[in-house]
Short mmCIF file of C-alpha atoms and ligand atoms in Angstrom, two decimals:
data_model
loop_
_atom_site.label_atom_id
_atom_site.label_comp_id
_atom_site.label_asym_id
_atom_site.label_seq_id
_atom_site.Cartn_x
_atom_site.Cartn_y
_atom_site.Cartn_z
CA MET A 1 -1.04 4.06 -30.45
CA GLN A 2 0.50 6.69 -28.66
CA LYS A 3 4.30 8.00 -27.76
CA ILE A 4 3.71 7.81 -23.66
CA THR A 5 6.68 8.77 -21.60
CA VAL A 6 6.13 8.40 -17.73
CA VAL A 7 7.48 10.49 -15.53
CA GLY A 8 8.25 8.35 -11.67
CA THR A 9 8.75 4.51 -12.27
CA GLY A 10 8.39 3.57 -8.92
CA TYR A 11 4.89 1.00 -8.24
CA VAL A 12 2.17 3.08 -9.84
CA GLY A 13 4.17 4.50 -12.79
CA LEU A 14 6.20 0.77 -13.42
CA VAL A 15 2.97 -0.43 -13.36
CA THR A 16 0.72 1.99 -15.91
CA GLY A 17 3.90 1.92 -17.63
CA VAL A 18 4.56 -1.69 -18.30
CA CYS A 19 0.15 -2.01 -18.98
CA LEU A 20 0.09 0.47 -21.08
CA ALA A 21 2.75 -0.93 -23.54
CA ASP A 22 0.90 -4.02 -23.63
CA THR A 23 -2.04 -2.46 -25.19
CA GLY A 24 0.14 -1.46 -28.27
CA ASN A 25 1.35 2.12 -27.57
CA ARG A 26 4.41 3.02 -27.12
CA VAL A 27 6.25 3.58 -23.66
CA ARG A 28 8.83 4.96 -21.95
CA CYS A 29 9.56 4.88 -18.01
CA VAL A 30 11.79 7.43 -16.68
CA ASP A 31 13.56 7.74 -13.29
CA LEU A 32 15.65 9.73 -11.05
CA ASP A 33 16.98 6.68 -9.42
CA ALA A 34 19.67 4.93 -12.14
CA ASP A 35 20.08 1.94 -10.54
CA LYS A 36 15.75 1.20 -10.28
CA ILE A 37 16.67 2.21 -14.45
CA GLU A 38 19.45 -0.52 -15.26
CA LYS A 39 17.33 -3.45 -13.39
CA LEU A 40 14.83 -2.58 -15.13
CA ARG A 41 16.36 -2.73 -18.50
CA ALA A 42 16.93 -6.63 -17.50
CA GLY A 43 13.51 -7.00 -17.20
CA ALA A 44 14.48 -6.99 -13.31
CA PRO A 45 11.99 -5.63 -11.87
CA PRO A 46 12.30 -4.11 -8.48
CA ILE A 47 9.62 -4.84 -6.98
CA PHE A 48 7.87 -7.97 -6.01
CA GLU A 49 3.96 -7.64 -8.04
CA PRO A 50 2.17 -10.41 -8.68
CA ALA A 51 2.50 -11.11 -13.44
CA LEU A 52 4.72 -7.64 -13.46
CA THR A 53 7.68 -9.72 -14.71
CA ASP A 54 6.09 -12.14 -17.35
CA LEU A 55 4.72 -8.29 -18.48
CA LEU A 56 7.71 -6.29 -18.21
CA THR A 57 9.70 -8.81 -20.27
CA ALA A 58 7.49 -9.14 -22.99
CA ASN A 59 6.90 -5.76 -23.73
CA LEU A 60 11.00 -5.44 -23.45
CA ALA A 61 11.31 -7.95 -26.02
CA ALA A 62 7.72 -6.59 -28.09
CA GLY A 63 9.30 -3.02 -28.56
CA ARG A 64 7.35 -1.26 -27.00
CA LEU A 65 8.67 -0.43 -24.01
CA SER A 66 11.59 1.10 -22.98
CA PHE A 67 13.45 2.68 -19.87
CA GLY A 68 15.78 5.58 -19.27
CA THR A 69 17.07 7.95 -17.16
CA ASP A 70 16.77 11.15 -18.52
CA SER A 71 12.68 13.52 -19.33
CA ALA A 72 14.25 15.40 -21.58
CA GLU A 73 15.17 13.49 -24.52
CA ALA A 74 11.85 10.98 -23.04
CA VAL A 75 9.52 14.39 -23.12
CA ALA A 76 10.44 15.86 -26.67
CA ALA A 77 9.17 13.07 -28.27
CA ALA A 78 5.20 12.00 -25.62
CA ASP A 79 1.60 12.64 -26.84
CA VAL A 80 1.23 12.33 -23.29
CA VAL A 81 2.85 12.47 -20.33
CA PHE A 82 1.98 10.66 -16.86
CA ILE A 83 3.41 11.82 -14.19
CA CYS A 84 3.33 9.35 -11.22
CA VAL A 85 6.31 10.30 -8.65
CA ASP A 86 5.76 9.96 -4.80
CA THR A 87 4.20 13.07 -1.92
CA PRO A 88 4.79 11.83 1.05
CA PRO A 89 3.85 13.34 3.52
CA ARG A 90 5.40 17.05 5.01
CA ALA A 91 5.35 17.30 9.07
CA ASP A 92 2.43 18.72 9.51
CA GLY A 93 0.44 15.98 7.22
CA SER A 94 0.12 18.30 4.00
CA ALA A 95 1.01 16.33 0.60
CA ASP A 96 5.45 17.65 -0.74
CA THR A 97 4.28 18.70 -3.90
CA SER A 98 7.51 19.42 -4.59
CA ARG A 99 8.91 16.22 -6.80
CA LEU A 100 5.64 16.61 -8.50
CA GLU A 101 6.57 20.55 -9.73
CA GLU A 102 10.39 19.55 -10.24
CA ALA A 103 8.92 16.74 -12.63
CA ALA A 104 6.33 18.48 -14.31
CA GLN A 105 8.51 21.72 -14.97
CA ALA A 106 11.45 19.16 -16.09
CA VAL A 107 8.56 18.16 -18.82
CA ALA A 108 7.62 21.65 -20.13
CA ARG A 109 11.10 22.31 -20.46
CA ALA A 110 11.59 19.02 -22.22
CA ALA A 111 8.50 18.86 -24.10
CA THR A 112 8.94 20.25 -27.96
CA GLY A 113 5.18 20.16 -29.32
CA PRO A 114 1.75 20.28 -27.62
CA CYS A 115 1.44 17.79 -24.96
CA VAL A 116 -0.83 16.69 -22.51
CA ILE A 117 0.33 15.69 -18.76
CA ALA A 118 -1.88 13.43 -16.62
CA ILE A 119 -0.35 13.11 -12.72
CA LYS A 120 -1.79 9.98 -11.66
CA SER A 121 0.38 11.32 -8.11
CA THR A 122 -1.99 11.50 -4.97
CA ALA A 123 -2.09 15.98 -4.96
CA PRO A 124 -4.32 18.12 -2.91
CA VAL A 125 -7.29 19.56 -4.84
CA GLY A 126 -5.91 22.38 -6.71
CA THR A 127 -2.15 20.69 -7.30
CA ALA A 128 -3.06 20.48 -11.19
CA ALA A 129 -4.92 23.61 -12.21
CA GLN A 130 -1.97 25.07 -10.07
CA ILE A 131 1.10 23.15 -11.94
CA GLU A 132 -0.45 23.80 -15.52
CA ARG A 133 -0.39 27.98 -14.68
CA MET A 134 2.71 27.33 -13.60
CA ILE A 135 4.56 25.55 -16.00
CA ALA A 136 2.62 27.69 -18.74
CA ALA A 137 5.81 30.00 -17.88
CA HIS A 138 8.23 27.15 -19.19
CA SER A 139 6.85 26.45 -22.37
CA ALA A 140 5.81 27.66 -25.72
CA HIS A 141 3.43 25.30 -26.28
CA ARG A 142 -0.11 24.60 -25.35
CA LEU A 143 1.32 21.84 -22.22
CA THR A 144 -2.35 20.27 -20.87
CA VAL A 145 -2.14 19.34 -17.29
CA VAL A 146 -5.30 16.65 -16.04
CA SER A 147 -6.19 14.95 -12.52
CA ASN A 148 -6.03 11.08 -13.13
CA PRO A 149 -5.59 9.65 -10.06
CA GLU A 150 -4.75 5.65 -9.39
CA PHE A 151 -6.45 3.50 -7.79
CA LEU A 152 -4.30 0.58 -8.13
CA LYS A 153 -3.67 -1.94 -4.75
CA GLU A 154 -0.62 -3.30 -4.71
CA GLY A 155 -0.63 -6.58 -4.46
CA SER A 156 -2.94 -7.24 -7.45
CA ALA A 157 -1.58 -3.92 -8.82
CA VAL A 158 -2.18 -5.29 -12.73
CA GLU A 159 -4.59 -6.74 -12.10
CA ASP A 160 -6.36 -3.65 -10.90
CA PHE A 161 -4.38 -1.49 -13.64
CA GLN A 162 -5.96 -3.64 -16.94
CA ARG A 163 -9.55 -3.70 -14.16
CA PRO A 164 -9.85 -0.57 -13.49
CA ASP A 165 -13.39 -0.69 -10.89
CA ARG A 166 -13.26 3.27 -13.07
CA VAL A 167 -11.26 5.21 -14.42
CA ILE A 168 -11.30 9.19 -12.86
CA ILE A 169 -10.51 12.13 -15.55
CA GLY A 170 -9.54 15.28 -14.14
CA SER A 171 -10.29 17.64 -16.93
CA ASP A 172 -12.30 20.75 -19.06
CA ASP A 173 -10.37 20.55 -22.12
CA ALA A 174 -12.06 17.85 -24.61
CA ALA A 175 -8.85 17.39 -26.41
CA ALA A 176 -7.18 16.27 -23.68
CA ALA A 177 -9.79 14.45 -21.88
CA ASP A 178 -10.81 11.87 -25.81
CA ARG A 179 -6.46 11.70 -25.84
CA LEU A 180 -6.93 9.75 -22.17
CA ARG A 181 -10.28 8.01 -22.98
CA ALA A 182 -8.36 6.93 -25.41
CA ILE A 183 -5.23 5.49 -23.93
CA TYR A 184 -8.04 3.54 -21.16
CA GLU A 185 -10.91 2.21 -23.34
CA PRO A 186 -8.70 -1.19 -23.99
CA PHE A 187 -9.11 -1.64 -20.02
CA VAL A 188 -12.34 -0.56 -19.83
CA ARG A 189 -14.18 -2.81 -21.59
CA ASN A 190 -16.07 -4.48 -18.76
CA LYS A 191 -18.23 -1.14 -19.39
CA ARG A 192 -16.79 0.16 -15.72
CA PRO A 193 -17.15 4.06 -16.20
CA ILE A 194 -14.74 6.56 -17.08
CA LEU A 195 -15.98 9.34 -15.12
CA LEU A 196 -15.09 12.97 -16.53
CA VAL A 197 -15.20 15.45 -13.69
CA SER A 198 -12.47 18.38 -12.84
CA ARG A 199 -9.91 18.37 -11.93
CA GLU A 200 -10.82 18.95 -8.70
CA ALA A 201 -13.51 16.96 -7.72
CA ALA A 202 -10.84 14.14 -9.51
CA GLU A 203 -8.29 15.10 -7.20
CA LEU A 204 -10.63 14.77 -4.45
CA VAL A 205 -12.12 11.75 -5.42
CA LYS A 206 -8.68 10.63 -4.51
CA TYR A 207 -8.83 11.06 -1.23
CA ALA A 208 -12.00 10.80 -0.20
CA ALA A 209 -12.52 6.78 -1.61
CA ASN A 210 -8.97 6.19 0.16
CA SER A 211 -10.33 7.83 3.38
CA TYR A 212 -13.27 6.07 3.26
CA LEU A 213 -11.74 3.12 2.97
CA ALA A 214 -9.60 3.67 5.90
CA MET A 215 -11.99 4.91 7.62
CA ARG A 216 -14.28 0.93 7.48
CA ILE A 217 -10.51 -0.38 9.17
CA SER A 218 -10.18 2.05 11.77
CA TYR A 219 -13.72 1.24 12.51
CA ILE A 220 -13.75 -2.02 12.77
CA ASN A 221 -11.33 -1.93 15.22
CA GLN A 222 -13.02 0.42 17.70
CA ILE A 223 -15.78 -1.83 18.01
CA ALA A 224 -12.99 -4.88 18.13
CA GLU A 225 -11.34 -2.99 20.80
CA LEU A 226 -14.91 -2.83 22.65
CA CYS A 227 -14.94 -6.70 22.02
CA GLY A 228 -12.21 -7.51 23.62
CA ARG A 229 -13.44 -5.56 27.11
CA LEU A 230 -16.80 -7.50 26.59
CA GLY A 231 -16.24 -10.78 26.25
CA VAL A 232 -17.68 -11.02 22.87
CA ASP A 233 -15.59 -12.33 19.26
CA VAL A 234 -15.36 -9.59 16.98
CA ASP A 235 -15.39 -11.66 13.75
CA ASP A 236 -19.51 -12.49 14.76
CA VAL A 237 -19.85 -8.99 15.00
CA ARG A 238 -17.69 -8.51 11.58
CA ARG A 239 -20.07 -11.01 10.01
CA GLY A 240 -22.68 -9.94 11.48
CA ILE A 241 -23.11 -6.04 10.48
CA GLY A 242 -20.99 -7.30 7.16
CA CYS A 243 -24.12 -9.61 5.44
CA ASP A 244 -26.56 -6.37 5.60
CA ASP A 245 -25.73 -5.20 1.71
CA ARG A 246 -24.96 -1.30 2.78
CA ILE A 247 -22.57 -2.42 4.34
CA GLY A 248 -20.78 -5.97 2.70
CA ASN A 249 -17.49 -7.20 3.93
CA GLU A 250 -14.95 -5.29 1.99
CA PHE A 251 -11.90 -4.08 4.58
CA LEU A 252 -13.96 -4.90 7.83
CA TYR A 253 -10.99 -7.09 8.87
CA PRO A 254 -9.99 -6.19 12.61
CA GLY A 255 -6.26 -5.84 12.70
CA ILE A 256 -3.56 -4.64 13.67
CA GLY A 257 -4.05 -1.47 11.23
CA TYR A 258 -3.96 -0.39 7.80
CA GLY A 259 -0.25 1.24 6.50
CA GLY A 260 1.62 1.23 3.03
CA SER A 261 2.21 3.96 1.17
CA CYS A 262 -0.84 5.58 0.64
CA PHE A 263 -3.36 5.29 3.54
CA PRO A 264 -1.09 6.01 6.23
CA LYS A 265 -0.09 9.22 4.31
CA ASP A 266 -3.15 10.71 2.52
CA ILE A 267 -5.80 10.68 5.80
CA PRO A 268 -4.02 13.07 7.41
CA ALA A 269 -3.23 15.62 4.40
CA LEU A 270 -7.14 15.01 3.46
CA CYS A 271 -7.48 16.80 7.25
CA ALA A 272 -4.03 19.03 6.18
CA LEU A 273 -6.76 19.83 3.07
CA GLY A 274 -10.09 20.87 4.91
CA ARG A 275 -7.75 22.35 7.47
CA ALA A 276 -6.93 25.03 4.88
CA GLN A 277 -9.58 25.23 3.60
CA GLY A 278 -11.23 25.51 6.85
CA VAL A 279 -12.80 23.16 7.51
CA ASP A 280 -12.71 20.79 10.71
CA LEU A 281 -12.77 16.53 10.04
CA PRO A 282 -12.76 15.28 13.24
CA LEU A 283 -13.70 11.54 12.09
CA LEU A 284 -10.65 11.51 9.87
CA ASP A 285 -8.86 12.58 12.66
CA ALA A 286 -9.76 10.05 14.49
CA VAL A 287 -8.95 7.76 11.72
CA HIS A 288 -5.68 8.12 11.73
CA ARG A 289 -4.93 8.17 16.01
CA VAL A 290 -7.45 5.05 16.11
CA ASN A 291 -4.02 3.45 13.24
CA VAL A 292 -1.73 4.84 15.27
CA ARG A 293 -2.61 3.04 18.21
CA GLN A 294 -3.17 -0.21 16.70
CA PRO A 295 -0.09 -2.27 16.42
CA LEU A 296 0.38 -1.69 20.36
CA LEU A 297 -2.38 -2.59 21.35
CA LEU A 298 -1.04 -6.04 20.59
CA LEU A 299 2.21 -5.24 22.17
CA GLU A 300 0.64 -4.34 25.41
CA ALA A 301 -0.95 -7.85 25.18
CA ALA A 302 2.61 -9.50 25.19
CA ARG A 303 3.28 -7.36 27.61
CA ALA A 304 1.19 -8.57 29.87
CA TYR A 305 1.46 -12.26 29.80
CA PHE A 306 5.37 -12.17 29.90
CA GLY A 307 4.20 -10.41 33.04
CA GLY A 308 5.11 -6.81 31.88
CA ARG A 309 8.64 -6.84 30.82
CA LEU A 310 9.49 -8.16 27.17
CA SER A 311 13.76 -7.45 27.94
CA GLY A 312 15.62 -9.92 27.07
CA ARG A 313 12.58 -12.27 25.50
CA THR A 314 13.69 -13.95 21.87
CA PHE A 315 10.31 -13.48 19.50
CA ALA A 316 9.80 -15.13 16.09
CA LEU A 317 7.65 -13.01 13.77
CA TRP A 318 5.67 -13.82 10.29
CA GLY A 319 4.92 -10.92 8.09
CA VAL A 320 6.40 -7.39 7.64
CA ALA A 321 4.84 -6.62 4.70
CA PHE A 322 2.04 -3.89 4.73
CA LYS A 323 -0.24 -6.34 3.18
CA PRO A 324 0.58 -10.05 1.44
CA ARG A 325 1.67 -10.09 -1.81
CA THR A 326 3.72 -7.26 -1.69
CA ASP A 327 7.31 -6.60 -0.89
CA ASP A 328 6.13 -3.09 0.34
CA LEU A 329 7.63 -2.15 3.97
CA ARG A 330 6.14 1.93 3.86
CA GLU A 331 4.53 2.22 7.24
CA ALA A 332 3.94 -1.72 7.11
CA PRO A 333 2.53 -2.34 11.03
CA ALA A 334 4.64 -4.69 11.85
CA LEU A 335 7.49 -2.50 11.75
CA ARG A 336 5.72 -0.75 15.00
CA ILE A 337 5.89 -3.50 16.45
CA ILE A 338 9.61 -4.36 14.96
CA ASP A 339 10.71 -0.95 17.28
CA GLY A 340 8.72 -1.81 20.24
CA LEU A 341 10.39 -5.23 20.62
CA LEU A 342 13.73 -3.83 20.75
CA THR A 343 13.18 -0.57 22.06
CA GLU A 344 12.15 -2.90 25.50
CA GLY A 345 14.55 -5.23 24.67
CA ALA A 346 14.22 -8.66 22.75
CA ALA A 347 15.76 -10.16 19.70
CA LEU A 348 13.87 -10.72 17.56
CA CYS A 349 14.27 -13.15 13.88
CA ALA A 350 11.86 -11.96 11.44
CA HIS A 351 9.99 -14.03 7.27
CA ASP A 352 8.83 -12.86 5.54
CA PRO A 353 7.66 -14.44 2.23
CA ARG A 354 9.20 -11.43 -0.43
CA ALA A 355 9.83 -8.63 1.70
CA LEU A 356 13.38 -10.00 3.39
CA PRO A 357 15.52 -7.75 1.15
CA ASN A 358 14.09 -4.67 2.07
CA LEU A 359 14.32 -5.61 6.26
CA ARG A 360 17.77 -6.26 5.87
CA ARG A 361 18.43 -3.47 3.71
CA ALA A 362 16.22 -1.33 7.28
CA TYR A 363 17.11 -2.88 10.32
CA GLY A 364 20.74 -4.59 9.21
CA ASP A 365 21.82 -6.72 12.04
CA LYS A 366 19.89 -5.22 14.65
CA LEU A 367 17.85 -8.60 13.83
CA ARG A 368 18.16 -12.16 11.93
CA TYR A 369 15.73 -13.19 8.92
CA ALA A 370 14.60 -16.53 8.20
CA ASP A 371 14.25 -17.57 4.65
CA ASP A 372 11.65 -20.00 5.64
CA ALA A 373 8.67 -19.88 8.28
CA TYR A 374 9.51 -22.08 11.32
CA ASP A 375 13.68 -21.44 11.22
CA ALA A 376 12.47 -18.42 12.71
CA LEU A 377 10.63 -19.92 15.68
CA LYS A 378 14.17 -21.37 17.30
CA ASP A 379 14.72 -19.95 20.64
CA ALA A 380 12.00 -17.61 19.90
CA ASP A 381 9.59 -17.73 23.28
CA ALA A 382 6.71 -16.82 21.60
CA LEU A 383 5.39 -15.47 17.60
CA PHE A 384 4.03 -12.15 16.26
CA ILE A 385 1.50 -12.63 13.00
CA CYS A 386 1.70 -9.14 11.54
CA THR A 387 1.04 -9.90 7.41
CA GLU A 388 -2.21 -12.42 6.96
CA TRP A 389 0.06 -13.90 4.15
CA ASN A 390 -1.80 -17.49 2.51
CA GLU A 391 1.52 -19.93 3.86
CA PHE A 392 0.59 -18.95 7.04
CA ARG A 393 -3.51 -19.32 7.53
CA ALA A 394 -2.97 -23.72 7.98
CA PRO A 395 0.11 -23.66 10.25
CA ASP A 396 1.78 -26.88 11.35
CA PHE A 397 0.57 -26.36 15.17
CA ALA A 398 1.93 -28.96 16.92
CA ARG A 399 5.31 -27.78 14.64
CA LEU A 400 4.78 -24.44 16.40
CA ARG A 401 4.14 -25.35 19.93
CA ALA A 402 7.07 -28.31 20.35
CA ALA A 403 9.32 -24.93 19.10
CA LEU A 404 8.65 -22.30 20.98
CA ARG A 405 9.32 -22.32 24.28
CA ARG A 406 5.63 -20.45 25.79
CA PRO A 407 4.43 -21.35 23.54
CA ALA A 408 2.32 -18.02 22.46
CA ILE A 409 0.93 -16.71 19.53
CA PHE A 410 -0.05 -12.74 18.87
CA ASP A 411 -1.69 -12.76 15.77
CA GLY A 412 -2.39 -9.30 14.09
CA ARG A 413 -3.83 -10.36 11.81
CA ASN A 414 -7.09 -12.78 12.96
CA LEU A 415 -5.74 -16.10 11.25
CA TYR A 416 -7.21 -18.89 13.24
CA ALA A 417 -10.24 -19.64 14.80
CA PRO A 418 -9.24 -19.83 18.86
CA ASP A 419 -11.45 -23.50 19.12
CA GLN A 420 -8.23 -24.63 16.42
CA VAL A 421 -4.90 -23.32 18.12
CA ARG A 422 -6.44 -24.49 21.79
CA SER A 423 -6.75 -27.33 20.60
CA ALA A 424 -3.59 -27.45 18.94
CA GLY A 425 -2.57 -26.32 22.73
CA LEU A 426 -1.01 -22.64 22.50
CA ASP A 427 -1.58 -19.31 23.79
CA TYR A 428 -3.62 -17.85 21.76
CA PHE A 429 -4.12 -13.13 21.81
CA SER A 430 -5.63 -11.67 18.24
CA ILE A 431 -7.44 -8.49 18.13
CA GLY A 432 -11.08 -8.97 19.74
CA ARG A 433 -11.43 -11.99 20.48
CA VAL A 434 -10.93 -14.06 23.73
CA PRO A 435 -7.19 -15.00 24.68
CA VAL A 436 -6.71 -18.70 24.85
CA ARG A 437 -4.86 -19.61 27.18
CA ARG A 438 -3.69 -23.44 28.37
CA GLY A 439 -5.33 -25.00 31.15
P1 NAD B 1 7.44 5.52 -5.74
O1 NAD B 1 7.93 6.38 -4.70
O2 NAD B 1 7.31 4.02 -5.15
O3 NAD B 1 7.53 6.12 -7.18
C1 NAD B 1 8.19 7.16 -7.54
C2 NAD B 1 9.11 7.23 -8.12
O4 NAD B 1 9.26 8.63 -8.44
C3 NAD B 1 10.39 6.28 -7.21
O5 NAD B 1 11.28 5.35 -8.28
C4 NAD B 1 12.25 7.96 -8.21
O6 NAD B 1 12.76 7.94 -7.73
C5 NAD B 1 10.79 9.25 -9.21
N1 NAD B 1 10.47 10.12 -9.33
C6 NAD B 1 10.94 11.88 -7.72
N2 NAD B 1 10.85 12.57 -8.33
C7 NAD B 1 11.55 12.00 -9.84
C8 NAD B 1 11.68 12.78 -10.69
N3 NAD B 1 11.34 14.59 -10.83
N4 NAD B 1 11.80 12.81 -12.13
C9 NAD B 1 12.32 11.32 -12.43
N5 NAD B 1 11.59 9.97 -11.21
C10 NAD B 1 11.34 10.42 -10.04
O7 NAD B 1 5.61 5.09 -5.02
P2 NAD B 1 4.34 5.75 -5.54
O8 NAD B 1 4.09 4.10 -4.99
O9 NAD B 1 4.52 4.30 -6.91
O10 NAD B 1 3.64 6.66 -5.27
C11 NAD B 1 2.85 7.58 -6.52
C12 NAD B 1 2.14 8.60 -6.70
O11 NAD B 1 1.32 7.12 -6.87
C13 NAD B 1 1.84 8.30 -5.00
O12 NAD B 1 1.26 10.46 -5.45
C14 NAD B 1 1.06 8.08 -4.02
O13 NAD B 1 0.93 7.71 -2.88
C15 NAD B 1 0.23 7.42 -5.36
N6 NAD B 1 -0.08 6.04 -5.58
C16 NAD B 1 0.67 5.41 -5.16
C17 NAD B 1 -0.88 3.93 -5.79
C18 NAD B 1 0.57 2.60 -4.72
O14 NAD B 1 0.01 1.74 -4.14
N7 NAD B 1 2.35 2.56 -4.12
C19 NAD B 1 -1.46 3.61 -5.02
C20 NAD B 1 -2.26 5.12 -5.94
C21 NAD B 1 -1.50 5.63 -5.67
#
């Protein structure tokens, strides 16, 4: 059992805190957001993440997990502090580490003895070392800063934390590394590695992993665009290359691009890091540029279909979360589609199995919202699909055809086989495949 404090109780911090309490540690999670803490104390996660509620309530009940807003009180008793605060992008694309610095300074002021501070936030190379130097002045105790990047995926975050592909511990301090290794041992009984590397390498692993995955998505999206022009089905190409063991199928699905709180900010942040070192990273610049353009291609298809104008049209939209099994809207490609449609004077009714409350908070009465997918179709000319939730995969096509005025589907996630939609009598536009047109 270790006494652990988690600073920043968002997607990463909450999952970390709950999972570490579940292996027997005594965990205190703190956050500046008092509303969030209030909900968590009552056993209600402020985010949707599969399996989270059960673990939260079980560990609260067992007395191993608690929540607060006072980091001083929380840190005083801790052996290890995990910092999981957000590192948003600055205007130039670089990562803003100011919240990380503030959190680390607060930890240093509150520490009543030696302590290991593990940075889980994604932060540029050199951040952990710089923070260790910065906080030394704020404490009489030995505070060791370790880089411990997190690789969980929203939508399967609990599962990913409990069965990580690997754990990266970036430290040159053997005692601090051992302490973290002991915390992670229960999660790597499947013999996945705990890799001990330098702090700088750990920081770079996180950016390099995210930018590689983003690159695969932008790569297949480029191939999809070419397929669209050539009249080739991108699915045939995707399967053809994915069967190669050296390539594989993961992160090779064409669509309206990646979103979320990580890839869209981490790729520009890595490019900014390169620029600061005098290293041009044109490949990664292109990955980002392709992604920014990707949702616009679906809007272009709709504009062409409706004779060059979308104003006065009404659309249904299924799926707004940046991926299935989360309610997270941060940088969701659906928002680009929504903004584009609203700017052009179209009306919109959105449905998402989990993210509607967040969408309502962001858009208020600019949109209509439907709790049921088919209710969203009322008065709609056509349907946009922006998130590949499972419940959208086998719709009642006859009902869609009857409800939509035109009837057309603009599918940003290639959910349906073109033949299937053709025989249902709908027009169908997807990414990198020949459009289906009635008659
Ligand atoms: P988030 O915005 O959901 O959570 C951050 C939390 O930190 C917020 O609740 C905020 O109120 C709190 N906070 C900010 N400053 C604070 C302070 N000084 N003291 C206490 N609380 C403070 O962010 P997130 O998605 O959990 O991401 C956190 C970090 O982890 C980021 O660097 C991100 O890039 C990285 N990361 C995120 C994911 C993911 O899937 N979300 C995965 C891996 C890594």
